[in-house]
Coordinates of C-alpha atoms (C1' of nucleotides) in Angstrom, one line a residue:
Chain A
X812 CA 0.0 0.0 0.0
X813 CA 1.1 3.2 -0.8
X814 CA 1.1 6.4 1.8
X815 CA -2.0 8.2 1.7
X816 CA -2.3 11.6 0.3
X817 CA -4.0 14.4 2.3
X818 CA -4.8 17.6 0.9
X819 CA -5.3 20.3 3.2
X820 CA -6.9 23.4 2.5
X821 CA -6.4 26.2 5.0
X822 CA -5.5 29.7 4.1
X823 CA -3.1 30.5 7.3
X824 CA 0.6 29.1 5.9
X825 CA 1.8 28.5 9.6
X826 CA -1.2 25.9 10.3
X827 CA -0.6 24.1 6.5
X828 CA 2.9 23.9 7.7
X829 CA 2.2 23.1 11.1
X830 CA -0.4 19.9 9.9
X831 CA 2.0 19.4 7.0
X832 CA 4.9 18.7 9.1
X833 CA 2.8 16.3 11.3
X834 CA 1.4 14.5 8.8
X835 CA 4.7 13.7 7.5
X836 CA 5.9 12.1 10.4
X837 CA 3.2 9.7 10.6
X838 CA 4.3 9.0 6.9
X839 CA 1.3 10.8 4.9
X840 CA 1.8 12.7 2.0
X841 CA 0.9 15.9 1.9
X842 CA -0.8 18.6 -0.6
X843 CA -1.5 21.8 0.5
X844 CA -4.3 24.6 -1.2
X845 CA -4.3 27.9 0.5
X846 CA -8.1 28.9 -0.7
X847 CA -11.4 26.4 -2.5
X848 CA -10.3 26.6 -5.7
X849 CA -6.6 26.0 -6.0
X850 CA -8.4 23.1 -3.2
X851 CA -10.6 22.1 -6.0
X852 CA -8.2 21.9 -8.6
X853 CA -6.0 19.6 -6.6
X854 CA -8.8 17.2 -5.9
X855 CA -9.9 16.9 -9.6
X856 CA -5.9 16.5 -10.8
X857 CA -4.3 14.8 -7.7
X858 CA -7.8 12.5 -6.1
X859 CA -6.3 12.9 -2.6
X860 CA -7.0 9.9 -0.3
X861 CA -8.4 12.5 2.1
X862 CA -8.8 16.6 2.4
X863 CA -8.2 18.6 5.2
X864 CA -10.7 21.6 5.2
X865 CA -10.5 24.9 6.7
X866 CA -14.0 26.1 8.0
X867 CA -13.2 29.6 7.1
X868 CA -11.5 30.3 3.7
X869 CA -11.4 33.9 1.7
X870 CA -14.3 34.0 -1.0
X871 CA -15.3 30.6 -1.3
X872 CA -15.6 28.9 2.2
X873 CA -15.1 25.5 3.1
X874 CA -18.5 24.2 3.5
X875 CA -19.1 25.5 0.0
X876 CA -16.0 23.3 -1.4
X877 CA -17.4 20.5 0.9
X878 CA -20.7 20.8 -0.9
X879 CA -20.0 20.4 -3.9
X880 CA -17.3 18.0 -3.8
X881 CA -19.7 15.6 -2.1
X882 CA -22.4 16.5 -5.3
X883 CA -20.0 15.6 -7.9
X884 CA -20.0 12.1 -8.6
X885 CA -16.0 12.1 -8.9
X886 CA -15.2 13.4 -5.6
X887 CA -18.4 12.9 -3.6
X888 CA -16.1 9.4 -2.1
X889 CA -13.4 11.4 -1.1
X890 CA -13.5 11.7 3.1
X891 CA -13.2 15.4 4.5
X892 CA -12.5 16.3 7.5
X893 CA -13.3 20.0 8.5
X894 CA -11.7 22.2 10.7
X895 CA -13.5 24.7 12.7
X896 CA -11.3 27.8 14.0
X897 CA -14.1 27.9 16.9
X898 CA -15.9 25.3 18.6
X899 CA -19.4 26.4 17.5
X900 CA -22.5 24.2 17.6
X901 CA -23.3 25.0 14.1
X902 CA -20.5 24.9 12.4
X903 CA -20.0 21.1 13.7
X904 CA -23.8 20.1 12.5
X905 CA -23.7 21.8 9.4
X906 CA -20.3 20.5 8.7
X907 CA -21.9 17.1 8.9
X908 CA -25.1 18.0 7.5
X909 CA -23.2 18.8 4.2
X910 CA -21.5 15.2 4.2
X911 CA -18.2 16.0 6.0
X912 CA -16.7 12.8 7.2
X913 CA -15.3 14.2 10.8
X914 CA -14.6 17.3 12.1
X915 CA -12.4 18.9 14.4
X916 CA -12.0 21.9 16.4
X917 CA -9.1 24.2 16.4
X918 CA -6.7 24.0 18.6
X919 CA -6.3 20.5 17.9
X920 CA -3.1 18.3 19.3
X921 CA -1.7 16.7 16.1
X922 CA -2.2 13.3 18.0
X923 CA -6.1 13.8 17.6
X924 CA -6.1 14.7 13.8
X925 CA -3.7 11.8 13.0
X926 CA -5.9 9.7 15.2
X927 CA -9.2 11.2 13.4
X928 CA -7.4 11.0 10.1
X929 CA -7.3 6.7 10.0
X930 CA -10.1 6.7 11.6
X931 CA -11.6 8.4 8.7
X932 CA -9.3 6.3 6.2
X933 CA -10.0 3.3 7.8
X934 CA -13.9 3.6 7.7
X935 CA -13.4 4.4 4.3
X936 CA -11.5 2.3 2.8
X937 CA -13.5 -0.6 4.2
X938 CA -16.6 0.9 2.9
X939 CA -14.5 1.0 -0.9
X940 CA -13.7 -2.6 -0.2
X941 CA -17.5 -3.9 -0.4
X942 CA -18.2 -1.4 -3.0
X943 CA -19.2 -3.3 -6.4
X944 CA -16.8 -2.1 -9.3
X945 CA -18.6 -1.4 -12.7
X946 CA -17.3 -0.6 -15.9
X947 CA -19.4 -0.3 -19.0
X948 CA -21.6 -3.2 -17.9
X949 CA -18.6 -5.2 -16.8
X950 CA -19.4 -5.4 -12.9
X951 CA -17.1 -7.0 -10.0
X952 CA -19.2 -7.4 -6.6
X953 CA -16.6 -8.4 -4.0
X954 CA -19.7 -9.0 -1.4
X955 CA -20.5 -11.8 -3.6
X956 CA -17.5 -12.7 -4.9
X957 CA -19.4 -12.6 -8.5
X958 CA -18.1 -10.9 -11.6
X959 CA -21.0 -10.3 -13.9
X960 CA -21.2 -8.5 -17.8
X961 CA -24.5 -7.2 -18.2
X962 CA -25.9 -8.9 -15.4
X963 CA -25.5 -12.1 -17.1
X964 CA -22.5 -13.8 -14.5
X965 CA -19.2 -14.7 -15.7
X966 CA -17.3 -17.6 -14.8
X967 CA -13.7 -17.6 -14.1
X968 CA -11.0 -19.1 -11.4
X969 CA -10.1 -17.5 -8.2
X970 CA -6.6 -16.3 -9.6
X971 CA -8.4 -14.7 -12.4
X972 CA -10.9 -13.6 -10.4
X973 CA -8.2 -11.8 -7.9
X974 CA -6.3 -10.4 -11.2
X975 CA -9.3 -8.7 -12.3
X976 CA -10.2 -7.4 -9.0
X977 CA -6.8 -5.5 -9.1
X978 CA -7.3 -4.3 -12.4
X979 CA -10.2 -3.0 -11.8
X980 CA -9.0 -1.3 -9.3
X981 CA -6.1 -0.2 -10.6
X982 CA -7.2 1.3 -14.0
X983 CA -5.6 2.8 -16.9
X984 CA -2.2 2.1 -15.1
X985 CA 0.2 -0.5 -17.0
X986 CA 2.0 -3.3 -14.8
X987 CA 5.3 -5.4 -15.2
X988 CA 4.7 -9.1 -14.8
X989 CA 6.6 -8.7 -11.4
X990 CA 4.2 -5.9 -10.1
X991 CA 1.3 -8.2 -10.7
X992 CA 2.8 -11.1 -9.2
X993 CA 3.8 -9.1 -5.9
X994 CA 0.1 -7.5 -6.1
X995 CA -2.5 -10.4 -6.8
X996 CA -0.2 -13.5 -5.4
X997 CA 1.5 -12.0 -2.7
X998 CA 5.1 -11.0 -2.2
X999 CA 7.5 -14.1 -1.5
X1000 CA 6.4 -15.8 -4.4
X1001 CA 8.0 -18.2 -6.6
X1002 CA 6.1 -17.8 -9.7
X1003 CA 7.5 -17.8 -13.3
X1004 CA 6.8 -14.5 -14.9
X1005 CA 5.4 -15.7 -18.2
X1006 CA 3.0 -17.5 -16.0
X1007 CA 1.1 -14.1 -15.9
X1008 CA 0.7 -14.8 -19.9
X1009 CA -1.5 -17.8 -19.2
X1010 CA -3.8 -15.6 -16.9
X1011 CA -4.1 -13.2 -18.6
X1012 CA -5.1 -15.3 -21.6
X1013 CA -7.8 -17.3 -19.0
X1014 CA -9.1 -13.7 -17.9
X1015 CA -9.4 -12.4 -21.9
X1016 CA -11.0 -15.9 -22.3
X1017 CA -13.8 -15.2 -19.7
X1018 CA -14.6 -12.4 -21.2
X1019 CA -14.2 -12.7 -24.0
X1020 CA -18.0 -13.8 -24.8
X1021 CA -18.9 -9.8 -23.9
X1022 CA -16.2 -8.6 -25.6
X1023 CA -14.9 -7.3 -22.4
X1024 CA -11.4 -8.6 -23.0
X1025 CA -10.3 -5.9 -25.0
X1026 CA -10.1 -3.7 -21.5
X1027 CA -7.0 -5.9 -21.1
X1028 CA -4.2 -4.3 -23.1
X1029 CA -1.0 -5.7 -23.7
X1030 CA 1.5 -3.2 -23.3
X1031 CA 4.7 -4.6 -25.2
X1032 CA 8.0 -4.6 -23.4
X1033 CA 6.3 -3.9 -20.0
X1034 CA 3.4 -6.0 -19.0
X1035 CA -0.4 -5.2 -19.2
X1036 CA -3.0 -2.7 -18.5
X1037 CA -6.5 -2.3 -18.0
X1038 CA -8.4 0.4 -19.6
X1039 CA -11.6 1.4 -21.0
X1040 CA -9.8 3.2 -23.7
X1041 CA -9.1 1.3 -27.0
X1042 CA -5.7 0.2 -27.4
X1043 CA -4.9 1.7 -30.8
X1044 CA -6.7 3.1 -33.2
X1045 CA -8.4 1.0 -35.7
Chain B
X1129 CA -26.8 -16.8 20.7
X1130 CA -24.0 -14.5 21.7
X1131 CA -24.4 -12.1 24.1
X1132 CA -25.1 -9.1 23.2
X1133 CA -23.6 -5.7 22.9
X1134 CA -24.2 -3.0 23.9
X1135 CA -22.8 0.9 23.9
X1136 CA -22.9 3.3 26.0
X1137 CA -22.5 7.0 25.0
X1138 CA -22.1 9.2 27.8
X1139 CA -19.4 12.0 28.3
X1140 CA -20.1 11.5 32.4
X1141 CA -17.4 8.6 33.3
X1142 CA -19.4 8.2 36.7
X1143 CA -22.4 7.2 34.8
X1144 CA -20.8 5.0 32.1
X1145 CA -19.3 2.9 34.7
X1146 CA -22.7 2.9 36.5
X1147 CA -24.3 1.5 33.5
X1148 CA -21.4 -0.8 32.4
X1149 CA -21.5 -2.5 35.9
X1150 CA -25.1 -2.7 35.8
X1151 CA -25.4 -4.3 32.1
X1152 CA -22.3 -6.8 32.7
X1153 CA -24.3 -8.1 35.4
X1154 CA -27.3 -8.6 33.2
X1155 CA -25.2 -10.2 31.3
X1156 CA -23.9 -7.9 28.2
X1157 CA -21.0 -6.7 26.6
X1158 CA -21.1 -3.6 26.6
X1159 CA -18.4 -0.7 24.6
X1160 CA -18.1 2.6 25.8
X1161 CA -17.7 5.9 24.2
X1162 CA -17.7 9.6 25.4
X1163 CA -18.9 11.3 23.0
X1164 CA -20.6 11.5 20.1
X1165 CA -17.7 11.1 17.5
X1166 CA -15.9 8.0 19.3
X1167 CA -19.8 6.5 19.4
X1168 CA -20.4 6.8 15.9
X1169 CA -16.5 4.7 14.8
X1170 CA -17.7 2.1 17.4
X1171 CA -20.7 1.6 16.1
X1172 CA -19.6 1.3 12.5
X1173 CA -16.6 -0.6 13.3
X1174 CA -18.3 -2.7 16.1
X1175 CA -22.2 -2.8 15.5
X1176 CA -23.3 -3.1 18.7
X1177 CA -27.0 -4.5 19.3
X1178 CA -28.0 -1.4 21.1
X1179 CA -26.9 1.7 21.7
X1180 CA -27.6 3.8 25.2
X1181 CA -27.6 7.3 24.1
X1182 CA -26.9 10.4 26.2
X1183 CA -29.4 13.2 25.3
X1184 CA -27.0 15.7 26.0
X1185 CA -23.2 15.5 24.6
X1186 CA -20.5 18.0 24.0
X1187 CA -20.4 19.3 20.8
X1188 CA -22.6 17.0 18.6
X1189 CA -25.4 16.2 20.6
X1190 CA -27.1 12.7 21.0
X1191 CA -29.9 13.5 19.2
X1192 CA -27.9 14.4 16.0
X1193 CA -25.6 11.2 15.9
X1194 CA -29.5 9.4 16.5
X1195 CA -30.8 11.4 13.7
X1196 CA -27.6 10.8 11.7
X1197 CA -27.7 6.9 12.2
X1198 CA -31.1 6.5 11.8
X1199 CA -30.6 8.3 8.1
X1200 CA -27.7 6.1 7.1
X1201 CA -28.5 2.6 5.4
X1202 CA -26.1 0.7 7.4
X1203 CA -27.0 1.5 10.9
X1204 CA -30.6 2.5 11.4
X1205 CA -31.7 -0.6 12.5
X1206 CA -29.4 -0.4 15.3
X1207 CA -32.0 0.3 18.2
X1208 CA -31.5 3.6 20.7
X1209 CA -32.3 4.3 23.8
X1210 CA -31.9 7.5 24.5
X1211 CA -31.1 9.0 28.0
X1212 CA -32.4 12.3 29.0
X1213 CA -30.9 14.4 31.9
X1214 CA -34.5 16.0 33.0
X1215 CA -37.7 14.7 32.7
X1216 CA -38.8 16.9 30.0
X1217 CA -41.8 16.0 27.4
X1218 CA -39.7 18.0 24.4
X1219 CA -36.9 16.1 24.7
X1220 CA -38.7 12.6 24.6
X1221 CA -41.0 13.7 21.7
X1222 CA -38.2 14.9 20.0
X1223 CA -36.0 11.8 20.4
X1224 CA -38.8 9.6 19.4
X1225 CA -39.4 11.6 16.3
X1226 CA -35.4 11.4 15.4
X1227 CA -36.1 7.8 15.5
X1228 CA -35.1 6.4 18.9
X1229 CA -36.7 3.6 20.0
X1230 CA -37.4 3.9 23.3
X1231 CA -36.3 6.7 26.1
X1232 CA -35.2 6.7 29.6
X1233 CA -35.0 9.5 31.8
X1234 CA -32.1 10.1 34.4
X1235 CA -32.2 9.3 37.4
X1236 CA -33.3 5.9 36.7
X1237 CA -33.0 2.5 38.6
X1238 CA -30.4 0.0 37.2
X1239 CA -33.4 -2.5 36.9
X1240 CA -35.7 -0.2 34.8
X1241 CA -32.8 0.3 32.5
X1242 CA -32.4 -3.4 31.9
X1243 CA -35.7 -4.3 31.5
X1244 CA -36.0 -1.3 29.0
X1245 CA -33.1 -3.0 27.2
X1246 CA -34.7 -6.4 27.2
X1247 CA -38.0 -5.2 25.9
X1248 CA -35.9 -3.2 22.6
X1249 CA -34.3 -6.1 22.0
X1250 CA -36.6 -8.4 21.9
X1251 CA -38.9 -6.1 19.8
X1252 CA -35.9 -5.7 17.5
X1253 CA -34.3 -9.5 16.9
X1254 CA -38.3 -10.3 17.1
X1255 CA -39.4 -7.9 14.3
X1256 CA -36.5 -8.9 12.5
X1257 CA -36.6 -12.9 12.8
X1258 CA -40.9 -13.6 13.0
X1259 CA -40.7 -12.6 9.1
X1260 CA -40.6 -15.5 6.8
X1261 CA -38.5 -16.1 4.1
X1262 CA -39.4 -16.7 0.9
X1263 CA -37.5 -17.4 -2.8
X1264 CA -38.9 -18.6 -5.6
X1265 CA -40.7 -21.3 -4.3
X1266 CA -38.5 -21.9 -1.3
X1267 CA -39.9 -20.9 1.7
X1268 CA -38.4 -20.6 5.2
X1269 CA -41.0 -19.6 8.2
X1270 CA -39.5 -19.0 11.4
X1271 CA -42.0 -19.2 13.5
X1272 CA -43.4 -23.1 12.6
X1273 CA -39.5 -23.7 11.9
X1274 CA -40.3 -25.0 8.3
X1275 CA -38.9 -25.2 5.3
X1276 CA -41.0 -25.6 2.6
X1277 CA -40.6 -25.6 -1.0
X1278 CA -43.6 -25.3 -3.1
X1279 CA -45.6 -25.6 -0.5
X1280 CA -44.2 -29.3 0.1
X1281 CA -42.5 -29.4 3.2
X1282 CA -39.0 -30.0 3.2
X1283 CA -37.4 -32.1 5.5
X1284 CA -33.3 -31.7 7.3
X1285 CA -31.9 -31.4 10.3
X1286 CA -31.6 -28.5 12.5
X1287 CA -28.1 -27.6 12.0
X1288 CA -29.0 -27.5 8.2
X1289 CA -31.8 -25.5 8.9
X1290 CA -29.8 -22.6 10.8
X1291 CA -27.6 -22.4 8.1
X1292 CA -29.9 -22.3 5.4
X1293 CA -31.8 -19.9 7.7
X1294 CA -28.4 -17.4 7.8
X1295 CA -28.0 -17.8 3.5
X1296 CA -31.4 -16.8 3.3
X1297 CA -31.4 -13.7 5.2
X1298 CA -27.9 -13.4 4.0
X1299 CA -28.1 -13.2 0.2
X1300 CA -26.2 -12.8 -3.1
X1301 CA -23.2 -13.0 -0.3
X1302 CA -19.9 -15.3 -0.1
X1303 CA -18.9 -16.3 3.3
X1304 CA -16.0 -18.3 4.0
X1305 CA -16.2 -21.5 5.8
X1306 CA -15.0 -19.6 9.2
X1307 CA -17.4 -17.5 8.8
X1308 CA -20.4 -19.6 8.3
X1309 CA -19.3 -21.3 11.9
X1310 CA -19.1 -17.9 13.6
X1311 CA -22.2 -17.2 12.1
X1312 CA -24.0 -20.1 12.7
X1313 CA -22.8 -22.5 15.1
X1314 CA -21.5 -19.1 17.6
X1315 CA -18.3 -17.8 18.0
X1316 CA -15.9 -19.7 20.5
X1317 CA -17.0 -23.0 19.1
X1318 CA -14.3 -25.6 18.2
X1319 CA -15.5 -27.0 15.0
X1320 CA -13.5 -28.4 12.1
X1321 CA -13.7 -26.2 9.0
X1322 CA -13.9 -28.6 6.7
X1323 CA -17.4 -30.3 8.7
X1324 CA -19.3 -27.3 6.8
X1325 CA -18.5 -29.1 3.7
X1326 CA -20.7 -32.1 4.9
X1327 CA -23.7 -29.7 6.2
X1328 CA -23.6 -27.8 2.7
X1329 CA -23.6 -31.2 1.1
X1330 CA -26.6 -32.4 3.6
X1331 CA -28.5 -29.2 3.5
X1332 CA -28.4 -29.4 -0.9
X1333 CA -29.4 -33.1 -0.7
X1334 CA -32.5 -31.9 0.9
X1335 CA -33.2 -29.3 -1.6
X1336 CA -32.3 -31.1 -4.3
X1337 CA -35.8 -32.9 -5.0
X1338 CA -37.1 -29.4 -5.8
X1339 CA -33.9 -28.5 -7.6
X1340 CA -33.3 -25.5 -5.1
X1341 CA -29.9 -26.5 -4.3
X1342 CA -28.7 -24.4 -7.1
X1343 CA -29.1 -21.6 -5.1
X1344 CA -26.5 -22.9 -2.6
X1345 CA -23.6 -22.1 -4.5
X1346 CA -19.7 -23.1 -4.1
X1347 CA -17.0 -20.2 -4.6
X1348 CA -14.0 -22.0 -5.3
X1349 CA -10.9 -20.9 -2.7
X1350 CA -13.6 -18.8 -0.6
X1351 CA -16.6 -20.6 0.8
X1352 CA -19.7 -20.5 -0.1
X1353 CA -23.1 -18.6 -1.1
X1354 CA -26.4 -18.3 -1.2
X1355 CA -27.6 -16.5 -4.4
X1356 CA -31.0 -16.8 -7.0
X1357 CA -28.9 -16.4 -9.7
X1358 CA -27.8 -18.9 -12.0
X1359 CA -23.8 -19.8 -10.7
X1360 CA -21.9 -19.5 -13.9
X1361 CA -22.6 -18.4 -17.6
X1362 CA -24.3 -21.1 -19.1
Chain C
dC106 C1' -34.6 -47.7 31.9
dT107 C1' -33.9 -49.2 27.3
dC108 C1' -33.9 -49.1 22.8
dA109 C1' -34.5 -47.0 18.4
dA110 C1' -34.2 -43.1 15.5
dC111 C1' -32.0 -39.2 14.5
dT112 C1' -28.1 -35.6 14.6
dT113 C1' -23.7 -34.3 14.2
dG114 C1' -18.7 -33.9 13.8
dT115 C1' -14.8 -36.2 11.7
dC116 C1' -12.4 -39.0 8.6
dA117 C1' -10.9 -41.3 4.2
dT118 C1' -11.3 -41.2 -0.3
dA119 C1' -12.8 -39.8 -4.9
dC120 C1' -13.3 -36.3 -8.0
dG121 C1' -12.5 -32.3 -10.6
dC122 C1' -11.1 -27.9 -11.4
dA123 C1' -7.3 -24.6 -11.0
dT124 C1' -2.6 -23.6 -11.6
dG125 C1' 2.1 -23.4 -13.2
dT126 C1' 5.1 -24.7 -16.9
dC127 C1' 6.5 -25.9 -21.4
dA128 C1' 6.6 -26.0 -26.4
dT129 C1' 5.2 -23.7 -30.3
dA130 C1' 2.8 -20.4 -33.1
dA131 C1' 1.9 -15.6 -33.9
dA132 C1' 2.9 -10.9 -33.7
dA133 C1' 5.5 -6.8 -33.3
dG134 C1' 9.8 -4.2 -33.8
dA135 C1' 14.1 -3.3 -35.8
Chain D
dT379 C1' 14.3 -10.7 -42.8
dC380 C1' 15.7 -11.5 -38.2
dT381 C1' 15.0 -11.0 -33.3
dT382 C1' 12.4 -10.2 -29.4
dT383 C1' 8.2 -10.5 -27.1
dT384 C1' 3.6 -12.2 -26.5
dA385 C1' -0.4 -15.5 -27.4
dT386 C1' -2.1 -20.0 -27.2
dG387 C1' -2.9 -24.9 -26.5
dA388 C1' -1.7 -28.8 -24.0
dC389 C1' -0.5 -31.2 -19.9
dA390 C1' 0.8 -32.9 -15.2
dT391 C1' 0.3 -31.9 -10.7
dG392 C1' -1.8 -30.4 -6.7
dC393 C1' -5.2 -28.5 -4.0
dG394 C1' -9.9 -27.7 -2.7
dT395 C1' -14.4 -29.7 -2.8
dA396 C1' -17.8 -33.5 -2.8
dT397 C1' -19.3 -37.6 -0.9
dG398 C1' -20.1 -41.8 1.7
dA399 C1' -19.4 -44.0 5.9
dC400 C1' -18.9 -44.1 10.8
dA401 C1' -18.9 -43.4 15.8
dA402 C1' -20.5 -40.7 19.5
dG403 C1' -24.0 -38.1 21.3
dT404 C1' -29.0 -36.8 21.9
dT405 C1' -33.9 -37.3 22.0
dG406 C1' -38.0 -39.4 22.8
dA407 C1' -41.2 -43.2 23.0
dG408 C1' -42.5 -47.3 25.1

DNA sequence: CTCAACTTGTCATACGCATGTCATAAAAGA
DNA sequence: TCTTTTATGACATGCGTATGACAAGTTGAG
C-alpha cells in the first residue's frame, strides 16, 4: 500500500505547515491549497486519499467546497475532515449536514487529527472494499465474490478472479509481470513470470463472450493494463 | 446466541461505569464511548445491538448522531435508547421523532434500565426474525421452523436449517467456511472447518428434490453462497 | 430404563477444477 | 528478414471440494 495523500486546504501558511509537518511524520503525504479553488483543482488533478478543510476560507468557504465535492460524482467518495477555528455548535452540525466525514475543532493536538485522520481512512476504505466495481456493464461485486457482464454472470478461477479485482481497481495504469505477481499473489512468491501470460489469456477468455477482454491491453515490453480506452486506433 | 452488545455514550465517566457495571451483570457486553464522534467509529466498526444514548453530549449532541444513524442505510436498524438528563416531554417527543426507539429518563433505577433494554431487543431480533423467508418457491418460516418448497415441506436437520436460515437472510453473499461457523454455530466454538462441507452437502441433498440446491452455490478458494442467480454463464 | 431413530462432527477417499510450466505459433519491432 | 516479445494450446500436478461411511451423542417413545 502506498502512503495516503492528504490535501489540506487552510488559508493560514503557519497551520498548513504546522499539519504538514505532522502529517509527514506519521508518513502521509501531503498537498496543501491555500483557498477552495486551487483546493478544488487539486482534488480533480491529484484525487487525494483524504482533504483537510478549513471552515473559514477567503471567497469561497469550506462548507461550499465540501458541498459540492460531495455532489459531484468524482469526488463525492473522497472523506473530508473539516476544521472549525471555533468550537461552534453550528458549524459542527452543518459540517456534517453537508457530508463531511469528521470534524475537528481548532486547537487541535496533532495526535487527535492523525488519530481522526485513519479513523476516517480506515472507515473508508472498508466501505471501498465492499463497494461493487462497474465498468461499461462489466461489474465486480466483491460481497459476492461474483463478476458479472450485463448482469449475465461470468465464470472464471479465483486467480483470475483476484487479477481482475486488481485491475479494476487499478485502471488505466500498466504493470510489469513482477508488479502483478507481488500485487495479486502476494510477495515471496515463486512464480515464473510468463505465468502471468496464461492468466491473462484465461481472464481475456472469460470475457471474451462480452467482448470485455479488449479492457486488457498488452502493453509490449512492460506487462499489461487495463483500460476502458481502446488500445490503438483502428 | 452470543451475548449481546451494547454501547454506552455518555461523556459523564461516573455514569458509564454505573451502566457498564449494571449491564455486565445482566449479562452484556457492553463498549463505551464519550462522545458522540468515538460513538459513531464504534458503532460502524463494532455494530453493537444497542446503543444507550446520552441526550446531552458535547459538541454533537445525541440527538444528531441518533438522527444521523437513523438516516444512514447501514445503521438504522441499530436500536437507541436515548437517555435524557431531566424529565422533559420535548426532549422525549423529539427523540422519538429522530427515531429512537425507546427513552429513559435520568435518574433511573439500574433495573428499569435493563428491562428497558430487554424489551428493545426483543422487539428488534423479534421484528426482525418472525418474518418469513421466501425465494422462488422456497420458503423458510421462522416461527413453525419450516422449510418448505412449493408448498411441500422440506425435511433436514436442525443444523442445516440454521444455516440455510443465515443464506437466506444473507443473500447474493460469499462467506468463508470460518465464517459460516461464527455465524452459525456461535463464535468460541471448536468446530472443524472442513465439517461445513458435509452440512452444505446435507442441506443441498434436501433441496435437491425441488432443484433448489442451485441456489447454494460453491465459490471455489472462498466458501460459499447463497444466491438466485444462476452460478456461472451457461 | 432401554432401545430405536435421529443428529452431528470427523475422517478417508474420490473427483474435478485450477494452476504453473512448457513448447510452439503468432505478432511486433528493428 | 531476423529478433524479441507475446499468445495459445496442451498437460501434469496439486489443492480444494464432494461424498459416503462411521462413531459418538441426543432425544423421545415405550
Amino acid at each position: 500500500m502506498s502512503r495516503n495523500r492528504i490535501l489540506i486546504v487552510d488559508d493560514e501558511p503557519a497551520i498548513r505547515e504546522m499539519v504538514a509537518v505532522a502529517l509527514e511524520l506519521a508518513d502521509f503525504d501531503v498537498l496543501e491549497a491555500e483557498n477552495a479553488q486551487r483546493g478544488h483543482e487539486i482534488i480533480v488533478d491529484e484525487r487525494p486519499d483524504l482533504v483537510l478543510l478549513d471552515w473559514m476560507l477567503p471567497s469561497v468557504t469550506g462548507i461550499e467546497l465540501a458541498r459540492r465535492l460531495k455532489r459531484d460524482e468524482t469526488t463525492n467518495e473522497i472523506p473530508i475532515i473539516m476544521l472549525t477555528a471555533k468550537s461552534e455548535e453550528d458549524n459542527k452540525v452543518q459540517g456534517l449536514d453537508v457530508g463531511a466525514d469528521d470534524y475537528i475543532t481548532k486547537p487541535f493536538s496533532t495526535r487527535e487529527l492523525i488519530s481522526r485522520i485513519k479513523a476516517v481512512l480506515r472507515r473508508a476504505s472498508s466501505a471501498a472494499a465492499e463497494k461493487a466495481i462497474e465498468v461499461e456493464g462489466l461489474c465486480l461485486d466483491p460481497v459476492s465474490h461474483r463478476i458479472s457482464a450485463n448482469d449475465e454472470p461470468v465464470d472464471m478461477g479465483p486467480t483470475e478472479y483476484r487479477l481482475l479485482e486488481f485491475f479494476m481497481s487499478h485502471q488505466e495504469r500498466a504493470y510489469s509481470r513482477t508488479q502483478l505477481l507481488d500485487q495479486v499473489w502476494g510477495a515471496n512468491v515463486y512464480v515464473e513470470d510468463r505465468t502471468i501470460d496464461v492468466h491473462i489469456r484465461r481472464l481475456r477468455k472469460a470475457l471474451a463472450p462480452f467482448g470485455f477482454d479488449r479492457f486488457i491491453q498488452t502493453v509490449r515490453g512492460t506487462g499489461y493494463r487495463f483500460s476502458v480506452k481502446a488500445a490503438k486506433a483502428s
